[in-house]
Amino acid sequence: MLEVAIDAALVRRLIALQFSHWRHLPVRPVDFGGWDNRTFHLGDEMTVRLPSAAAYALQVEKEHRWLPRLAPLLPLPIPVPLAMGVPAEAYPWHWSVYGWIEGETAKRERIADLSEFATELARFLVALKHVDATDGPAPGQHNFFRGGPLTVYDGETRQAISALGNRIDAGAATAVWEAALAAAWESPPVWFHGDVSRGNLLVENGRLRAVIDFGTSGVGDPSCDLAIAWTLFEGESRDTFRACIAADEATWARGRGWVLWKALITAAGHIDVAPAEIEESWRVIDAVLIDRERQA
């Protein structure tokens, strides 16, 4: 994999070279710059976002094409690109300048009412699903096949279950996974976000303020957007989210499959090298298995 050093100095050079009218603005890293992309403040009202690897660079032109079309149709702010940069200064991919959106990432202690938050998020995702999906980006390499059939991840999911051995209830995990595979999506494609996670939800004054990072968005099966039901919500808030988003049994089963896949491969990939980093994966796996048992 090509390694690229992305820092504030590189961003200053790129801005000076390609957008000289902004060269006087200070550049500094955001508090959490992400993994797929590195993000920097450009002055007080803009951000610069640079893909960290070739796989993520495929998302830049997609976002520039579609986010300005989606934004006016959604009930909450989303990032809107202001300019697209081109490869230069030994940086090999296209990159973006966006307007800055105020807010903090959605940690539980920042959310005033989790059920109300679940309702607001569900309304946003329902609105997104109702946007005309004609000619929208189908699942593919640009979003790691989110929105497509879960069979793409069958091999690595089963491998992760095997690798984790008796650290999990392998039988129950396999049952959840096979139920997700059996619940095929049979409806027309709709818009989905693709990575509805705490880090991509912004909170202000305890409420949902904005939804960011549409890099894995596309049109297809929206069940991948249900992962937040187990990574953030629980109990009443999870039930509220499901009711507001109107997820039927098959869609909910596929949602469990999506979040289980990610938790399993994360746990299996870090179990021997960074066990402290996968506490959240254990919690999510347990939540999914308990939810499946409760729904059975």
mmCIF file of C-alpha atoms in Angstrom, residues 106-109 164 168 196-199 227-234 238 259-268 270-271 274-289:
data_model
loop_
_atom_site.group_PDB
_atom_site.id
_atom_site.type_symbol
_atom_site.label_atom_id
_atom_site.label_comp_id
_atom_site.label_asym_id
_atom_site.label_seq_id
_atom_site.Cartn_x
_atom_site.Cartn_y
_atom_site.Cartn_z
ATOM 1 C CA ALA A 106 -22.034 11.771 19.364
ATOM 2 C CA LYS A 107 -20.721 10.437 22.636
ATOM 3 C CA ARG A 108 -23.499 9.267 24.938
ATOM 4 C CA GLU A 109 -22.729 11.852 27.603
ATOM 5 C CA LEU A 164 -12.264 -16.037 18.022
ATOM 6 C CA ILE A 168 -17.672 -15.802 21.797
ATOM 7 C CA VAL A 196 -23.772 5.737 10.464
ATOM 8 C CA SER A 197 -21.432 5.752 13.440
ATOM 9 C CA ARG A 198 -20.924 7.992 16.465
ATOM 10 C CA GLY A 199 -17.992 9.740 14.829
ATOM 11 C CA ALA A 227 -25.616 -0.680 12.654
ATOM 12 C CA ILE A 228 -26.011 2.320 14.967
ATOM 13 C CA ALA A 229 -28.916 0.476 16.652
ATOM 14 C CA TRP A 230 -26.343 -1.697 18.440
ATOM 15 C CA THR A 231 -23.310 0.594 18.573
ATOM 16 C CA LEU A 232 -25.097 3.551 20.205
ATOM 17 C CA PHE A 233 -28.691 2.701 21.101
ATOM 18 C CA GLU A 234 -30.057 0.145 23.550
ATOM 19 C CA ARG A 238 -33.147 1.009 20.043
ATOM 20 C CA VAL A 259 -22.815 -4.753 12.598
ATOM 21 C CA LEU A 260 -21.829 -8.282 13.603
ATOM 22 C CA TRP A 261 -19.487 -8.594 10.612
ATOM 23 C CA LYS A 262 -17.661 -5.385 11.539
ATOM 24 C CA ALA A 263 -17.419 -6.252 15.248
ATOM 25 C CA LEU A 264 -16.182 -9.770 14.528
ATOM 26 C CA ILE A 265 -13.440 -8.797 12.090
ATOM 27 C CA THR A 266 -12.314 -5.964 14.372
ATOM 28 C CA ALA A 267 -12.083 -8.306 17.342
ATOM 29 C CA ALA A 268 -10.355 -11.049 15.386
ATOM 30 C CA HIS A 270 -6.821 -7.061 17.187
ATOM 31 C CA ILE A 271 -7.226 -9.862 19.710
ATOM 32 C CA ALA A 274 -4.316 -4.575 20.894
ATOM 33 C CA PRO A 275 -6.860 -6.289 23.157
ATOM 34 C CA ALA A 276 -7.748 -3.042 24.928
ATOM 35 C CA GLU A 277 -8.955 -1.540 21.653
ATOM 36 C CA ILE A 278 -11.683 -4.113 21.096
ATOM 37 C CA GLU A 279 -13.763 -3.736 24.249
ATOM 38 C CA GLU A 280 -16.417 -2.032 22.133
ATOM 39 C CA SER A 281 -16.448 -5.001 19.734
ATOM 40 C CA TRP A 282 -17.182 -7.404 22.584
ATOM 41 C CA ARG A 283 -20.018 -5.160 23.760
ATOM 42 C CA VAL A 284 -21.524 -4.964 20.267
ATOM 43 C CA ILE A 285 -21.287 -8.716 19.699
ATOM 44 C CA ASP A 286 -23.076 -9.353 22.995
ATOM 45 C CA ALA A 287 -25.751 -6.765 22.150
ATOM 46 C CA VAL A 288 -26.423 -8.347 18.766
ATOM 47 C CA LEU A 289 -26.663 -11.872 20.143
#
